[in-house]
Short mmCIF file of C-alpha atoms in Angstrom, two decimals:
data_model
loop_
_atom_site.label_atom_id
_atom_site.label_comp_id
_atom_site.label_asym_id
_atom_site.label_seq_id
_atom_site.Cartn_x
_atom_site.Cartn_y
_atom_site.Cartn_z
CA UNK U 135 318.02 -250.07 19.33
CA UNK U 136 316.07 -253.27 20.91
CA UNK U 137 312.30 -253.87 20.03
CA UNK U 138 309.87 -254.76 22.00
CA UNK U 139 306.14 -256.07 21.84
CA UNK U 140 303.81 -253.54 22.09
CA UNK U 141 302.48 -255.41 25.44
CA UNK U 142 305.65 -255.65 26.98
CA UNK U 143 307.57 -253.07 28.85
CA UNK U 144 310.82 -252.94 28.17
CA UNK U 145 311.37 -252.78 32.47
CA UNK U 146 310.09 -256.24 32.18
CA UNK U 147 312.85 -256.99 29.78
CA UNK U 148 315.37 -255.96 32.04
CA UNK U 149 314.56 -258.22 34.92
CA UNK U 150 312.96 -257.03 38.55
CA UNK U 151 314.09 -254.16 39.94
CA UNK U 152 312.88 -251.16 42.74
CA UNK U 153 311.17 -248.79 41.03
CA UNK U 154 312.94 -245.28 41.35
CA UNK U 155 311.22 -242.22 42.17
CA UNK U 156 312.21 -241.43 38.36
CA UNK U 157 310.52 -244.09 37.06
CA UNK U 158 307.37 -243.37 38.60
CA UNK U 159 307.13 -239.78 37.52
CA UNK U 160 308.34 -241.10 34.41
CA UNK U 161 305.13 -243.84 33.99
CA UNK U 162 302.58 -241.11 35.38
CA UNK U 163 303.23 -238.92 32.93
CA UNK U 164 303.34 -241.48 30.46
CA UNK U 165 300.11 -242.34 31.24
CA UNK U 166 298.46 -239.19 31.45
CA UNK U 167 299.56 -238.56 27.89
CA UNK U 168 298.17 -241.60 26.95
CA UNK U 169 294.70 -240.91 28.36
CA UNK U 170 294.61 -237.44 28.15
CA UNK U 171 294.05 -237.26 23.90
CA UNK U 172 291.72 -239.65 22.26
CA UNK U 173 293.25 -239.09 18.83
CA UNK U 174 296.47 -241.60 19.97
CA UNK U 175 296.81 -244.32 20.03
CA UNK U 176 300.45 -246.52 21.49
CA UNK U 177 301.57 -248.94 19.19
CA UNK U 178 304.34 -250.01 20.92
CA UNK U 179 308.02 -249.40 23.20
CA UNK U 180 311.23 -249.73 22.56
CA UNK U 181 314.95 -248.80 23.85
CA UNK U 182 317.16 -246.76 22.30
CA UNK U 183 321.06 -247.81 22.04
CA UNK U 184 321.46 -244.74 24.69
CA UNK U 185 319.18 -246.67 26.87
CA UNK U 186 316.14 -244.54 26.69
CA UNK U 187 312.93 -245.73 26.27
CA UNK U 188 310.57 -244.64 23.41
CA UNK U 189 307.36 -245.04 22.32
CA UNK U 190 305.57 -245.21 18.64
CA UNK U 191 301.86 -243.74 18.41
CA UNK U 192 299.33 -242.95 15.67
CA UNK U 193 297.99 -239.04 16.31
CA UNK U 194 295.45 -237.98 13.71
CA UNK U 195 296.22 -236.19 10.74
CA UNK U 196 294.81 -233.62 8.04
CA UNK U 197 291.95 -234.99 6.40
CA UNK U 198 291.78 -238.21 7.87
CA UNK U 199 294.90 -239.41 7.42
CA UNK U 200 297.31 -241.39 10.47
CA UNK U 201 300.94 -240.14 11.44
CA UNK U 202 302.82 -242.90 12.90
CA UNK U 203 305.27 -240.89 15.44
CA UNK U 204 308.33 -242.02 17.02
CA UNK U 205 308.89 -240.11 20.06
CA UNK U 206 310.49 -240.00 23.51
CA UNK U 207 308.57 -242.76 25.87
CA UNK U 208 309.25 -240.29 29.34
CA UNK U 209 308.18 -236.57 27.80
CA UNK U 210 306.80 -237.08 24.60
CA UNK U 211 309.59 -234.91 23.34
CA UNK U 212 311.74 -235.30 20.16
CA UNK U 213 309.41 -236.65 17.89
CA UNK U 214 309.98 -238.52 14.67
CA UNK U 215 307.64 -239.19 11.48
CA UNK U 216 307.73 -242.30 10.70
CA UNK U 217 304.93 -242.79 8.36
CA UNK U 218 302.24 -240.60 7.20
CA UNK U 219 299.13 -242.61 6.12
CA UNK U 220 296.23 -241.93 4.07
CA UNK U 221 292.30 -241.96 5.77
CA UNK U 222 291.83 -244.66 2.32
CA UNK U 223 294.18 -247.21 4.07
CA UNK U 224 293.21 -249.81 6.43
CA UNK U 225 292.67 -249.15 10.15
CA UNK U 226 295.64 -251.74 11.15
CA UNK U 227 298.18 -250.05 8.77
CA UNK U 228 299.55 -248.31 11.57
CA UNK U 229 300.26 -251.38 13.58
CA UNK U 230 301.63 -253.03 10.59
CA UNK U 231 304.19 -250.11 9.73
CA UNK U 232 305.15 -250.20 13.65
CA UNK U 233 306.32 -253.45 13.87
CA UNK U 234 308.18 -253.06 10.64
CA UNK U 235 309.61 -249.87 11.72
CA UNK U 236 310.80 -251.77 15.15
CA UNK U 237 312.59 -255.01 13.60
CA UNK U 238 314.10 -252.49 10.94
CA UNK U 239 315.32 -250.12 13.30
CA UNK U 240 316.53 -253.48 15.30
CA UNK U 241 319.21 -254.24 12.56
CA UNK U 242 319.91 -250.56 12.28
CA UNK U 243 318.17 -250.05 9.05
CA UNK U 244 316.99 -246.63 8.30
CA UNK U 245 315.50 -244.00 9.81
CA UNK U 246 313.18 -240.89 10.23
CA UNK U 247 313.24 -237.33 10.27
CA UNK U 248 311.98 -234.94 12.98
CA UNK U 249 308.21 -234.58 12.69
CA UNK U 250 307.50 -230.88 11.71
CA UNK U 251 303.90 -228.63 12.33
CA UNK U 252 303.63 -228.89 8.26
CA UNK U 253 303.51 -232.94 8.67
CA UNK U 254 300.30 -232.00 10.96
CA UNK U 255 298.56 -230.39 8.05
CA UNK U 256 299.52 -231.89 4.61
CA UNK U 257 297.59 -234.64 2.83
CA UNK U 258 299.44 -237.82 2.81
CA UNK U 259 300.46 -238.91 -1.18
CA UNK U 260 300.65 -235.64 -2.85
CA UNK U 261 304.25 -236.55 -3.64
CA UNK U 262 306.42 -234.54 -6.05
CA UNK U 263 308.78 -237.67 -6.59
CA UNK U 264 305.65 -238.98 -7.81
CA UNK U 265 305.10 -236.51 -10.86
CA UNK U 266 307.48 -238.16 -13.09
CA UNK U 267 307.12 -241.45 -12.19
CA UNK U 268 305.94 -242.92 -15.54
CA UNK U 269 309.02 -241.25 -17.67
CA UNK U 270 311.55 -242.77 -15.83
CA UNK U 271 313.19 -245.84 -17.09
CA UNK U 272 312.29 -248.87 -15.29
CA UNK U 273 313.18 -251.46 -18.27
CA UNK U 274 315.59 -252.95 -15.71
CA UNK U 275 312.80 -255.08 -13.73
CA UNK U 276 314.54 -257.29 -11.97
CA UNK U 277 318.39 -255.42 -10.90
CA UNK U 278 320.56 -258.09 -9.44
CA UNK U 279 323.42 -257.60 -7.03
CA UNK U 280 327.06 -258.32 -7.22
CA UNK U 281 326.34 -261.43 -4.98
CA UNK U 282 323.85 -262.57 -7.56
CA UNK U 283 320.56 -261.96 -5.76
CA UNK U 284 317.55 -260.56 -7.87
CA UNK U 285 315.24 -258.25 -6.74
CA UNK U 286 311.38 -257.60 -7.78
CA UNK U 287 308.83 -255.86 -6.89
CA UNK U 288 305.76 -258.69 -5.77
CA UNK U 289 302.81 -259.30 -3.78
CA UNK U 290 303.25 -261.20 -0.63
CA UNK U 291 301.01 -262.36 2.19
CA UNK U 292 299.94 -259.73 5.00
CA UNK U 293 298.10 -259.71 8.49
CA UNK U 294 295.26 -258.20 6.18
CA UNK U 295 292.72 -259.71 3.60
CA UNK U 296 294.76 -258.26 1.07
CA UNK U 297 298.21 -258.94 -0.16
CA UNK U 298 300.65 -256.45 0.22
CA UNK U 299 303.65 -254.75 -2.52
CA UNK U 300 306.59 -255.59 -1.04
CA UNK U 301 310.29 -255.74 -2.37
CA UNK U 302 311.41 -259.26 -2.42
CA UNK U 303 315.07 -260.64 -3.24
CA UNK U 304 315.75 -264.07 -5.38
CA UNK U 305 318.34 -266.27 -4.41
CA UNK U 306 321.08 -266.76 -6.59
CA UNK U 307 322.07 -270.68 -7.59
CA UNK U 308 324.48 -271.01 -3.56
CA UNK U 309 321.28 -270.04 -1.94
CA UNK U 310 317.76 -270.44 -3.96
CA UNK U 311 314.42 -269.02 -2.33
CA UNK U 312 312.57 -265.53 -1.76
CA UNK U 313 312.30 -263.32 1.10
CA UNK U 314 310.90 -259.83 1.47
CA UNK U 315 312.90 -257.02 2.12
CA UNK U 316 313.12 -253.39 2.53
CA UNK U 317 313.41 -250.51 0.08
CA UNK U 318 316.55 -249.61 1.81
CA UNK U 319 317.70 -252.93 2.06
CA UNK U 320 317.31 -253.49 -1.50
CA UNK U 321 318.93 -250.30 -2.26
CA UNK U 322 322.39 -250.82 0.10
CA UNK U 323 321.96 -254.26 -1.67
CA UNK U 324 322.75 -252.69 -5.39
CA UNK U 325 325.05 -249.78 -3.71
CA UNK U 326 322.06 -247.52 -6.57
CA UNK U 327 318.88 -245.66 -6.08
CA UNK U 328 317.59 -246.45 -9.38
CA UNK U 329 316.16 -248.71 -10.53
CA UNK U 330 314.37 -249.43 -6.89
CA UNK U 331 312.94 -245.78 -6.94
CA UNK U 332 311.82 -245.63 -10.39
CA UNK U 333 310.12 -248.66 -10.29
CA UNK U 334 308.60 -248.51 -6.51
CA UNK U 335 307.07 -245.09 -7.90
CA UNK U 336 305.80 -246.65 -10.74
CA UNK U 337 303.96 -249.59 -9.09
CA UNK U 338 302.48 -246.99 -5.97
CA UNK U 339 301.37 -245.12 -8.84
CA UNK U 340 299.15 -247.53 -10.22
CA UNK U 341 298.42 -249.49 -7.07
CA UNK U 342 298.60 -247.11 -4.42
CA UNK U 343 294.38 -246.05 -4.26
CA UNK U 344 292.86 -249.12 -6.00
CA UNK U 345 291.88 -250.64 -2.75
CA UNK U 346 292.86 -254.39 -3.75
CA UNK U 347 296.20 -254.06 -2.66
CA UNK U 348 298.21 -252.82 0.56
CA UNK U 349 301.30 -250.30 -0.11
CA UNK U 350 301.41 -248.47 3.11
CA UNK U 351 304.52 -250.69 4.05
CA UNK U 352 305.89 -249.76 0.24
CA UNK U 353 305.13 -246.16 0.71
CA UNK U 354 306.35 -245.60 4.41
CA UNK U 355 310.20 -247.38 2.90
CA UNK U 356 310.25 -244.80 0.75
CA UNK U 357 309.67 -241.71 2.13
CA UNK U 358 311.71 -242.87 4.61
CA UNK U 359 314.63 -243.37 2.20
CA UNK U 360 313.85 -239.83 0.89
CA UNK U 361 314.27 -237.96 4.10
CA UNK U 362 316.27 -239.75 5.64
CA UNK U 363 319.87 -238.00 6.53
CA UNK U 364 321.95 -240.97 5.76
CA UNK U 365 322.91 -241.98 1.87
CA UNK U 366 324.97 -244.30 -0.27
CA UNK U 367 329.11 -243.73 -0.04
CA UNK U 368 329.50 -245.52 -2.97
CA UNK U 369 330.30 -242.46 -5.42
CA UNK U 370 332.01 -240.73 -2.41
CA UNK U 371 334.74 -244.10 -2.56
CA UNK U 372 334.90 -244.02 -5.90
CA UNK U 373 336.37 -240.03 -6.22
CA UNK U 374 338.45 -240.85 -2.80
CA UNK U 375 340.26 -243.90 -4.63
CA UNK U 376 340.39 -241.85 -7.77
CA UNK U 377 341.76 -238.62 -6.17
CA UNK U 378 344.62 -241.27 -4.28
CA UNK U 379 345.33 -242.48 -7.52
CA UNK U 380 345.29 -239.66 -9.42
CA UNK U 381 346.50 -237.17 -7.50
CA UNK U 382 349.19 -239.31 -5.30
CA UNK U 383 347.10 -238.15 -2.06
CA UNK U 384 347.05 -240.81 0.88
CA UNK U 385 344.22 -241.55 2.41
CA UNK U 386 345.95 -240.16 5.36
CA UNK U 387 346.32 -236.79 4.37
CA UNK U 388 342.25 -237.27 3.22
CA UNK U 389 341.82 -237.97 6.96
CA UNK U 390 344.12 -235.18 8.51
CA UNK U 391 342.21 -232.86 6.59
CA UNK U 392 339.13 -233.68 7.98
CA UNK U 393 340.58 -233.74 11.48
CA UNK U 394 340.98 -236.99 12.18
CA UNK U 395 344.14 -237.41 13.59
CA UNK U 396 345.72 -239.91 15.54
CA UNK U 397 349.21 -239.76 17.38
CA UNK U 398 352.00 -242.53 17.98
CA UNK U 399 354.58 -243.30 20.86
CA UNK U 400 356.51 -240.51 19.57
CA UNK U 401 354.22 -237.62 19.30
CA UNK U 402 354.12 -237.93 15.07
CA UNK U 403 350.70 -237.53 13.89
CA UNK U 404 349.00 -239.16 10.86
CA UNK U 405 345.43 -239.17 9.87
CA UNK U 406 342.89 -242.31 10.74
CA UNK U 407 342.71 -243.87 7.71
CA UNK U 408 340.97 -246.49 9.58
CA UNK U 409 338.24 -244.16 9.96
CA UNK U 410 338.20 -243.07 6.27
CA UNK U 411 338.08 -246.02 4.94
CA UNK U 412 335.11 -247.19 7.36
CA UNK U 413 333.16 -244.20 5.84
CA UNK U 414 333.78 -244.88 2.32
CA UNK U 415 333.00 -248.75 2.64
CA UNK U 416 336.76 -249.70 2.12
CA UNK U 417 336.61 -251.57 5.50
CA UNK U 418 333.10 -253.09 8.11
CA UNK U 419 332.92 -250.97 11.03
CA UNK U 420 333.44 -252.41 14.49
CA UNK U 421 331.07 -256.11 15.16
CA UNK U 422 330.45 -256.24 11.63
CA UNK U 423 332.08 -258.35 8.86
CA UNK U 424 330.88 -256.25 5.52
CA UNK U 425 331.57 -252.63 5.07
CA UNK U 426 328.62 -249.90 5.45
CA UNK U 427 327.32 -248.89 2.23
CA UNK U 428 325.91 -245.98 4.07
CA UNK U 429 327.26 -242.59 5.19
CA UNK U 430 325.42 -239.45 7.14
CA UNK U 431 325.32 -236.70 5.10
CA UNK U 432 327.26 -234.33 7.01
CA UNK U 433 330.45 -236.96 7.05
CA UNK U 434 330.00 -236.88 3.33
CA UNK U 435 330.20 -233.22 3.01
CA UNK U 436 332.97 -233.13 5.67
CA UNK U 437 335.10 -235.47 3.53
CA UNK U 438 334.11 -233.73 -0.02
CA UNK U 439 334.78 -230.03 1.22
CA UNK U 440 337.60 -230.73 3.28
CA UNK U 441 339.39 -233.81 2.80
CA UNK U 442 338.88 -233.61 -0.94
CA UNK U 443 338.21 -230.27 -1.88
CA UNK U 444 335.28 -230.50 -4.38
CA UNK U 445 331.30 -229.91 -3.27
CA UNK U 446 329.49 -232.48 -1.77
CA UNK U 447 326.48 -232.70 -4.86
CA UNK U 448 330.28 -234.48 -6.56
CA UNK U 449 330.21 -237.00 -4.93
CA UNK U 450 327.03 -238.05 -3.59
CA UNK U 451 324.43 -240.41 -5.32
CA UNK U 452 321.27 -238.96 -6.55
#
């Protein structure tokens, strides 16, 4: 996925051309959608990795509130929530939780779920997760990685009069200094939900409506990391390398099960443990140097039910 600036089209991007007939129709209708409702308002574009283009708005929500969509940039079609936000937050939230969402979705970082008709109508905050906030046990303040880094929960410079709660990791001793960084990021950093949940709740709790500071960026990470369909693999490699172990079961047969299956000169077949082990985190999938410590959902429970036999809640992180 490749961001662009709000005021750029991404047809600039890729050099002079003709237009097509198809991209005509394609920026009419874009613009009659963009006139025809006063309650949006663009954000910005961007191109997907299938090479469509997309669009982020902000539609009005129930009582006030701002729903930052992600949809397509040609039909409006398939949208995407991105970030619900409250009528208390400032009026360049949106703008602010675009161009995050854009640079995040850049390094493939995250994602949203479809947007849904009961999105339209709720009040932004009324959060369940939210309920038992204070009885969780956030004594660990500061987690730190296996690489050393530290991470906290401070307030950092924003585009706004106010500072803003962001996540923000410590460098260990090889490489001092601080840098904000995602919920997620900060997460796949420590391979756990917790403490990063437990204490992000915490602090929206008793920051998120005072006013003095901003948390929309906080708040948007998280739901995001909620809903979102993709989750940690680390308990998932810990039963696969167990059940090997244990149970004298290659990671090839784990693969066959699953259907993965790949075939040499002679017709024998084997299972992809290539493939397994790129889903578990045993090995960095193609262009990158460090193993994924994410997996969709539905690989999970492909790999649990099938390939390992046990239910999917066994081996996935809560």
């Amino acid at each position: 996925m490749t961001p662009s600036s709000p005021v750029i089209s991404p047809a600039h991007l890729r050099g002079p051309s003709r237009e097509s007939d198809v991209s005509r129709r394609r920026r009419r209708a874009r613009s009659r959608r963009e006139h025809s409702s006063p309650e949006q308002l663009l954000l910005g574009r961007y191109v997907d990795r299938e090479g469509h283009d997309r669009e982020v708005i902000a539609r009005t929500g129930a009582a006030g509130s701002t729903l930052v969509v992600d949809r397509d940039g040609a039909t409006g079609e398939d949208p995407r929530l991105v970030a619900h936000i409250g009528a208390d937050e400032a009026a360049g939230n949106a703008a602010l939780v675009c161009s995050r969402y854009l640079q995040d979705a850049a390094r493939g970082d995250g994602g949203c779920r479809a947007l849904t008709a009961e999105d339209r109508t709720l009040v932004p905050f009324d959060d369940p997760h939210e309920l038992d906030a204070t009885l969780l046990d956030t004594s660990a303040a500061q987690p730190v990685d296996r690489r050393g880094f530290a991470y906290s929960l401070e307030l950092v410079p924003s585009a706004m009069s106010i500072p803003e709660l962001r996540w923000c990791r410590r460098g260990s001793c090889q490489a001092p200094g601080c840098e904000p960084v995602s919920v997620r990021e900060a997460i796949a950093s420590l391979e756990s939900y917790e403490p990063v949940r437990a204490l992000t709740l915490r602090s929206l709790s008793l920051h998120g409506h005072g006013g003095a500071v901003s948390t929309t960026i906080l708040r948007a990470e998280l739901a995001r990391v909620h809903e979102s369909p993709i989750v940690l693999n680390r308990r998932l490699r810990e039963v696969v390398l167990a059940t090997v172990e244990r149970q004298q079961l290659s990671m090839s047969e784990i693969a066959l099960r699953c259907g993965r299956v790949k075939r040499d000169r002679k017709g024998n077949e084997s299972g992809e443990t290539s493939w397994l082990a790129r889903r578990v985190g045993l090995l960095p999938e193609g262009g990158h140097d460090t193993p994924t410590p994410w997996i969709h959902s539905d690989v999970l429970a492909l790999i649990a039910r099938h390939g390992l036999g046990v239910s999917p809640r066994e081996v996935e992180l809560c």
